[in-house]
Structures are given as structure tokens and as C-alpha cells.
XYZ file of C-alpha atoms in Angstrom:
381
model
C 3.467 22.919 29.112
C -0.255 21.408 30.360
C -3.557 20.265 27.992
C -6.829 18.248 28.826
C -7.721 15.876 26.248
C -10.194 13.004 25.615
C -8.310 10.216 25.436
C -9.588 8.682 22.663
C -8.323 11.531 20.282
C -5.052 11.196 22.005
C -4.664 7.535 21.732
C -5.551 7.871 17.778
C -3.314 10.798 17.144
C 0.092 9.058 18.902
C -0.985 6.237 17.161
C -1.186 8.380 13.674
C 1.849 9.879 14.607
C 4.141 6.803 15.923
C 3.628 5.101 12.500
C 6.792 6.830 11.678
C 9.705 5.912 14.449
C 12.212 3.740 13.558
C 11.388 0.167 15.516
C 15.624 0.693 16.053
C 18.009 3.648 15.835
C 21.132 4.514 17.135
C 19.906 7.709 18.017
C 17.764 7.517 21.105
C 16.158 11.107 20.070
C 14.396 9.403 16.759
C 12.237 7.552 19.251
C 10.595 10.827 20.568
C 7.541 12.364 19.703
C 7.169 15.874 19.849
C 4.284 17.495 21.237
C 3.160 21.095 20.999
C 0.585 22.787 22.638
C -0.760 26.348 22.173
C -3.776 28.350 21.156
C -6.265 25.411 21.193
C -4.183 23.145 19.413
C -2.198 19.964 20.327
C 0.083 19.177 17.689
C 2.292 15.791 17.722
C 5.223 14.720 15.040
C 7.357 12.100 14.415
C 9.941 11.227 11.938
C 13.225 9.274 11.311
C 15.580 9.068 8.703
C 13.313 7.911 5.891
C 9.451 9.757 6.389
C 7.726 12.012 8.681
C 4.325 12.354 10.421
C 2.407 15.577 12.363
C -0.755 15.514 13.318
C -3.119 18.396 14.885
C -6.021 17.773 17.184
C -8.080 20.094 19.406
C -7.399 20.626 23.047
C -7.918 22.366 26.005
C -4.770 24.423 26.562
C -3.983 25.072 29.951
C -0.182 26.122 29.713
C 1.355 26.456 26.730
C 4.675 24.419 25.354
C 6.158 21.642 24.281
C 8.095 18.162 25.409
C 9.506 15.288 23.430
C 8.609 11.895 25.120
C 9.338 8.161 23.846
C 6.715 7.633 21.624
C 5.960 3.975 21.409
C 5.962 3.962 25.540
C 3.359 7.051 25.327
C 1.442 4.826 22.731
C 1.524 1.854 25.621
C 0.136 4.515 27.764
C -2.556 5.755 25.579
C -3.577 2.096 24.901
C -4.646 1.800 28.549
C -6.010 4.684 29.621
C -9.105 4.390 31.134
C -12.082 6.388 28.787
C -12.731 10.047 29.330
C -10.712 12.935 29.768
C -7.138 13.096 29.798
C -4.644 15.665 31.589
C -0.840 15.703 30.692
C 1.480 18.187 32.056
C 4.980 18.692 32.294
C 6.401 18.982 35.947
C 10.391 18.715 35.772
C 12.173 16.441 34.004
C 8.707 14.493 34.124
C 5.803 14.175 31.840
C 2.375 13.277 33.382
C -0.425 11.461 31.836
C -3.670 10.769 34.453
C -6.504 10.036 33.714
C -9.728 8.690 35.855
C -8.057 7.422 38.690
C -4.592 6.357 36.336
C -1.700 8.304 36.521
C 1.512 7.877 34.755
C 4.809 9.583 34.506
C 7.268 9.336 31.363
C 10.755 10.505 31.182
C 11.225 13.180 28.779
C 13.976 13.440 25.962
C 16.190 16.711 25.203
C 14.384 18.841 22.575
C 17.734 21.051 21.494
C 19.044 17.272 20.133
C 15.323 16.884 17.966
C 16.099 17.781 14.023
C 13.583 19.879 12.860
C 10.821 18.227 10.575
C 11.237 18.351 6.566
C 9.020 20.692 5.354
C 6.108 19.812 2.847
C 7.278 19.737 -0.879
C 5.217 21.723 -3.444
C 1.459 20.326 -3.802
C 0.749 19.221 -7.423
C -3.200 17.813 -6.939
C -5.274 15.694 -4.798
C -6.968 12.879 -4.228
C -9.447 11.183 -3.554
C -8.167 9.335 0.058
C -10.690 5.742 -0.838
C -10.091 5.481 -4.320
C -6.255 6.458 -4.094
C -5.753 3.761 -1.015
C -7.518 0.896 -3.463
C -5.258 1.691 -6.275
C -1.461 1.728 -3.477
C -3.438 -1.678 -2.526
C -3.838 -3.173 -6.071
C -0.094 -3.000 -6.938
C 1.649 -2.974 -3.188
C 1.030 -6.936 -3.601
C 3.019 -7.239 -6.581
C 6.268 -4.795 -5.276
C 9.586 -6.354 -4.262
C 11.140 -7.611 -1.172
C 14.458 -7.531 -1.148
C 15.944 -4.576 0.266
C 19.380 -5.481 -1.580
C 17.003 -4.019 -4.834
C 15.594 -0.929 -2.950
C 14.362 0.117 -6.418
C 11.890 -2.987 -6.752
C 10.992 -2.759 -2.943
C 8.881 0.880 -4.134
C 6.100 1.551 -6.564
C 5.920 4.394 -9.134
C 4.018 6.930 -9.054
C 3.562 8.724 -12.563
C 1.902 12.005 -12.718
C 0.532 12.804 -16.679
C -2.093 15.553 -16.597
C -5.394 14.837 -14.671
C -4.286 10.542 -14.782
C -2.267 9.073 -11.719
C -0.430 6.003 -12.660
C 0.861 3.850 -10.076
C 2.663 0.527 -10.675
C 5.172 -2.481 -8.592
C 7.068 -5.076 -10.066
C 9.557 -7.679 -8.326
C 10.618 -8.768 -11.963
C 7.944 -11.949 -11.664
C 5.565 -9.499 -11.611
C 4.215 -6.614 -12.045
C 0.519 -5.098 -11.759
C -0.251 -1.273 -12.643
C -3.204 0.796 -11.391
C -4.466 4.061 -13.023
C -6.866 6.231 -11.368
C -8.270 9.946 -11.965
C -6.974 13.140 -9.885
C -6.948 16.693 -9.894
C -3.473 18.334 -10.547
C -3.335 21.576 -9.802
C -1.945 22.530 -13.509
C -2.925 21.620 -16.729
C 0.834 20.160 -17.125
C 1.442 18.349 -14.592
C 4.094 15.647 -14.527
C 5.761 13.451 -12.301
C 7.683 10.228 -12.397
C 8.837 8.951 -8.917
C 9.221 5.646 -6.772
C 7.982 5.738 -3.450
C 8.807 2.976 -0.767
C 5.625 0.525 -1.081
C 5.446 -0.103 2.736
C 6.054 3.140 3.322
C 3.255 4.494 0.699
C 0.859 2.058 1.376
C 0.995 2.911 5.612
C 0.145 6.199 4.452
C -2.655 5.671 2.324
C -4.294 3.428 5.167
C -4.151 5.858 7.640
C -5.773 8.536 6.133
C -9.044 6.926 6.517
C -12.086 6.058 3.631
C -13.596 10.014 3.492
C -12.213 13.149 2.123
C -9.066 14.067 -0.055
C -5.693 14.316 0.141
C -3.111 16.812 -0.942
C -0.444 15.236 -2.888
C 2.940 17.745 -2.581
C 6.404 16.224 -4.334
C 9.622 17.743 -4.776
C 13.463 16.321 -5.958
C 13.749 13.647 -2.708
C 10.574 13.347 -1.267
C 6.791 12.741 -1.205
C 4.278 14.566 1.375
C 0.793 14.100 1.602
C -1.775 16.868 3.945
C -5.194 15.835 4.823
C -7.563 17.492 8.196
C -4.957 18.679 9.785
C -2.822 15.684 9.391
C 0.622 15.638 7.274
C 3.278 13.425 6.774
C 6.041 13.029 4.168
C 8.310 10.747 3.061
C 12.009 10.155 1.071
C 11.820 8.761 -2.871
C 13.676 5.955 -3.621
C 16.539 6.126 -6.155
C 16.282 4.598 -9.574
C 13.425 4.240 -11.595
C 11.124 1.405 -12.564
C 10.995 0.133 -15.723
C 8.101 1.017 -17.780
C 5.262 -1.520 -18.680
C 3.939 -0.091 -21.811
C 5.656 -2.668 -24.848
C 5.805 -5.214 -21.927
C 1.841 -5.222 -21.504
C 1.385 -5.220 -25.404
C 0.272 -8.795 -26.584
C -0.016 -9.722 -29.817
C -2.978 -12.100 -30.703
C -3.138 -13.581 -27.096
C -5.203 -16.612 -25.960
C -8.358 -15.120 -23.579
C -10.304 -17.042 -20.801
C -12.582 -15.493 -18.641
C -14.082 -17.556 -15.421
C -15.384 -16.743 -12.217
C -13.135 -14.712 -9.449
C -14.299 -15.948 -6.510
C -14.570 -19.847 -7.183
C -11.303 -19.734 -8.356
C -10.143 -17.939 -5.651
C -11.358 -20.630 -4.006
C -9.938 -23.210 -6.019
C -6.592 -21.729 -5.596
C -6.450 -21.810 -2.127
C -7.583 -25.492 -2.412
C -5.275 -26.794 -4.515
C -2.444 -24.888 -3.150
C -2.487 -27.433 0.070
C -0.217 -29.592 -1.447
C 1.951 -27.501 -3.100
C 5.103 -27.248 -0.919
C 7.473 -24.714 -1.173
C 5.332 -22.518 -4.022
C 5.825 -25.249 -6.373
C 3.484 -24.653 -9.346
C -0.026 -24.582 -10.060
C -1.105 -25.561 -12.885
C -4.344 -24.196 -14.837
C -5.371 -26.681 -17.908
C -7.802 -24.229 -20.020
C -10.438 -25.616 -21.960
C -13.012 -24.432 -24.474
C -15.256 -24.607 -21.778
C -13.505 -25.667 -18.556
C -10.097 -25.149 -16.525
C -8.458 -28.278 -14.364
C -6.654 -26.449 -11.820
C -3.560 -29.115 -10.617
C -0.923 -29.110 -7.669
C 1.513 -31.856 -6.059
C 4.297 -34.038 -6.844
C 3.759 -38.353 -7.119
C 0.745 -39.380 -4.324
C 0.675 -35.800 -2.620
C -1.956 -34.112 -6.104
C -4.950 -32.332 -6.021
C -6.823 -30.722 -8.197
C -10.397 -29.098 -9.009
C -12.398 -28.041 -12.352
C -14.123 -24.855 -12.473
C -16.255 -23.520 -15.163
C -14.437 -21.020 -18.048
C -14.593 -19.622 -21.195
C -11.407 -19.970 -23.712
C -10.965 -18.095 -26.763
C -8.282 -18.067 -29.240
C -7.313 -21.463 -28.983
C -9.329 -24.666 -28.358
C -6.828 -25.790 -25.163
C -3.714 -24.068 -23.474
C -1.809 -25.251 -19.751
C -0.130 -22.676 -17.818
C 1.279 -22.630 -14.302
C 1.681 -19.941 -11.734
C 3.569 -19.841 -8.829
C 0.555 -20.146 -6.442
C 1.308 -17.119 -3.973
C 2.174 -14.651 -7.174
C -1.840 -16.632 -8.371
C -3.635 -15.823 -5.327
C -2.124 -12.335 -4.657
C -3.320 -11.343 -8.260
C -7.118 -12.505 -7.950
C -7.172 -10.772 -4.344
C -6.307 -7.407 -5.590
C -9.007 -7.524 -8.477
C -13.116 -6.977 -7.326
C -14.708 -7.956 -10.262
C -17.067 -10.769 -9.973
C -15.093 -12.053 -13.174
C -11.789 -12.037 -13.970
C -9.626 -12.577 -18.022
C -6.385 -14.260 -18.476
C -4.928 -12.990 -21.475
C -2.433 -16.152 -22.216
C 1.001 -16.375 -24.807
C 1.372 -19.977 -23.782
C 3.660 -21.521 -21.053
C 6.677 -20.228 -19.675
C 5.516 -16.670 -21.480
C 3.379 -13.676 -19.989
C -0.106 -13.709 -18.646
C -2.131 -10.552 -18.096
C -4.767 -10.918 -15.121
C -7.651 -7.983 -15.473
C -10.949 -8.172 -14.674
C -13.471 -8.587 -17.605
C -13.949 -6.112 -19.556
C -17.635 -6.008 -19.342
C -18.003 -5.801 -16.040
C -15.167 -2.925 -15.793
C -17.131 -1.151 -18.327
C -20.408 -1.264 -15.821
C -18.763 -0.214 -13.251
C -16.517 2.581 -15.316
C -13.053 1.086 -14.187
C -12.199 1.201 -17.772
C -9.463 3.834 -18.818
C -9.580 6.208 -21.547
C -6.292 8.116 -21.001
C -4.672 8.792 -24.834
C -7.729 6.585 -26.171
C -5.543 3.331 -25.194
C -9.238 1.539 -23.993
C -6.768 -0.263 -21.544
C -8.303 -1.729 -18.137
C -7.705 0.494 -15.158
C -5.941 -2.930 -13.370
C -3.681 -5.261 -14.692
C -1.714 -7.094 -13.379
C 0.787 -9.450 -14.946
C 2.572 -12.579 -14.453
C 5.214 -14.873 -15.722
C 3.897 -18.262 -16.196
C 6.060 -21.199 -15.335
C 6.291 -24.471 -17.652
C 3.639 -27.454 -16.290
C 5.108 -30.102 -14.623
C 3.657 -32.111 -17.421
């Protein structure tokens, strides 16, 4: 095996494939990247028990063949290679990498012990890369971090015709984002759970341009774009449906500018030890943020508009509130409030959403495309 390729192209391909490699594995070959060279293309692939990645790039193939090398070591080599053309070859039991006067030799792993890459499931349709990545980021902040409850560490991927729904919850918050996509058939339907960490990595890895194909079967999800193909194992179980939980009867509504509120939350939270509650006291024309205990306190008042009641005070975990606010990009946010210790819904302001086309019209609901539910706690005072 021998091929020639530009250092940047090799580094990008190795980086993309290496992201699925396990940090630690009792099976040494799973730490390897498989390089296959033939017909003017270099294919690099890696896998572990949960995910796989395969990428193809153009290369000058001098001698076709394949080799398995330690992925993270190859990644380290690619990072320090000088710019310019790189020549790679298998010489006996060593894989050599040379370029611009620099040379490296890496030991090879046994090919016979390396498992086959899982096939891509059936392609169900395609979605815009940038929109998909933004939607995944919107909901991933609400996914659980407790591995003892694996289903809650995932993102629900729901397909219903031309509407895709992404949702995540850790029991204390619940984020939902809907977007349009292009199904291969009009009656496409699915409801699965994918690791939030894996799905976030996948969405980011494809970049911002293009349309990614989505494939699903009973055990895995697959994504493919421009020579890049990745699969991830589905999580067992189902996330709870959000429909009834998001229904609120006659809530109070508060509207305020998002960026000043984000800055105020950061400022006031400085005295909120161990994520102690941050209190928001809404009035008809303002909101007062307060945090802290005894002599260590902070506060800031901002303009706001409250309707449905003359005053309402709620409190949130400041980290959860910051995550929710950061997931929006509208200039104004809206709170729908049921009262202290009850549900609170955060969305972009309806007028802003209508102006940017972000209002969902699926099933005639007219609900915002992006909704983030928080459980408020009882205020300290």
C-alpha cells in the first residue's frame, strides 16, 4: 500500500473518522483506524461498539492496499506534519508517513481481528445540515448526564411525514425543536432515541453546507453526506411525549429582551452558590432578578412586559435558565408562567418567530418551532 495526499486533506479525514474511537477499550484493534487505498480514493474508517465512521477523500494511489494503525497516534502525527504533500506507505510491519523532510513510522495492527463496519440502514430522507445541527444544539442542553438512566441521555428523533421533531429531557427541563425535512416517502414515520453526545458530534462534524441523508432501522441511525458516512446505535426505551406537558391553561405571559436578560443572569448568578435558585420577580413593566443568601446577594432590574396578572415571582436553577436562554437566537424571549414551583415555558417571542418563519404550523397548532420547558422552584422570599 502506498499513496500521496495533501497534509490538510489527510488530517481532516483522520480527525473526522477518529472521533468515534473509544477512549479506552479492552479490545486493542478498536483503537485503530482502517485505511484503504484504491482507484484514486483513500477510505478511512473507525468504529466502537456504539458508533462507526467512514470517510472517502481523493488521493494519488501508487500501490493499492489497506492497513490498520492506531488511530489516535496517527491523529497526533497528522497534527504536527508540515504543510504540503504527504507520502504514506506500508513497509513490512510499519506504516510510514513522510512529508517536507519529516518522517514517522507507526506499528500496524492485525487486520484479521478487526470487525466489519456496520452497513448503513435504509435511507428515509434528507435534511439541511445547518438546520439539523442548530436543532440538535437547541435540545441537547436539556438531555440528562446520568448514565444510570441511559434513555434520558438521548435525544428523541421523531419523523412524521415532512416534519422532524427533536426532543430531550432530564426530568427537570424539556426542550423540543421541530423542523422540516425531505422524506423519501410521504408516509415516513419513526420514533427513536439517539445518544445526545453522539448526535451532537455527528451534527457538528458535517459542517454547515449541504444536505445530509438520514437512515434508520430497528437498532441504529445512519447519516451520510459527500463521502462521509456514520452510524450510531439507538438507545433502548422511549422519552415521554411532551404534548400534554406543554399544554398550559391561562398562563401569565412575560416578554423581555433576551441578550440583556442573559447578561443579567450571568451577573446575578455570581453569588448563587451550588446553583441556588435565581429569583425573577415579574411586574407589569419590569423584572427584578435576585440571588444569594444573607449578606451575599445580587440583583438587577430590567424592562419587561407582564400580562395575565399584575405580578408573579418564580425561581430557577441559574444554570438551567442560562442553558435555555442560550439556545435561542431571537432578540426577545417569552415566558409562559403557571406560578411558583410550577411549569414555565420559554420560547422566542411570537412576533419575532413569525418574522423569521420559525412558527410551526404542523397539524394546525401554530406552536413555536422551539420550546424549552423549565420546572420553577419556590422563591426564597
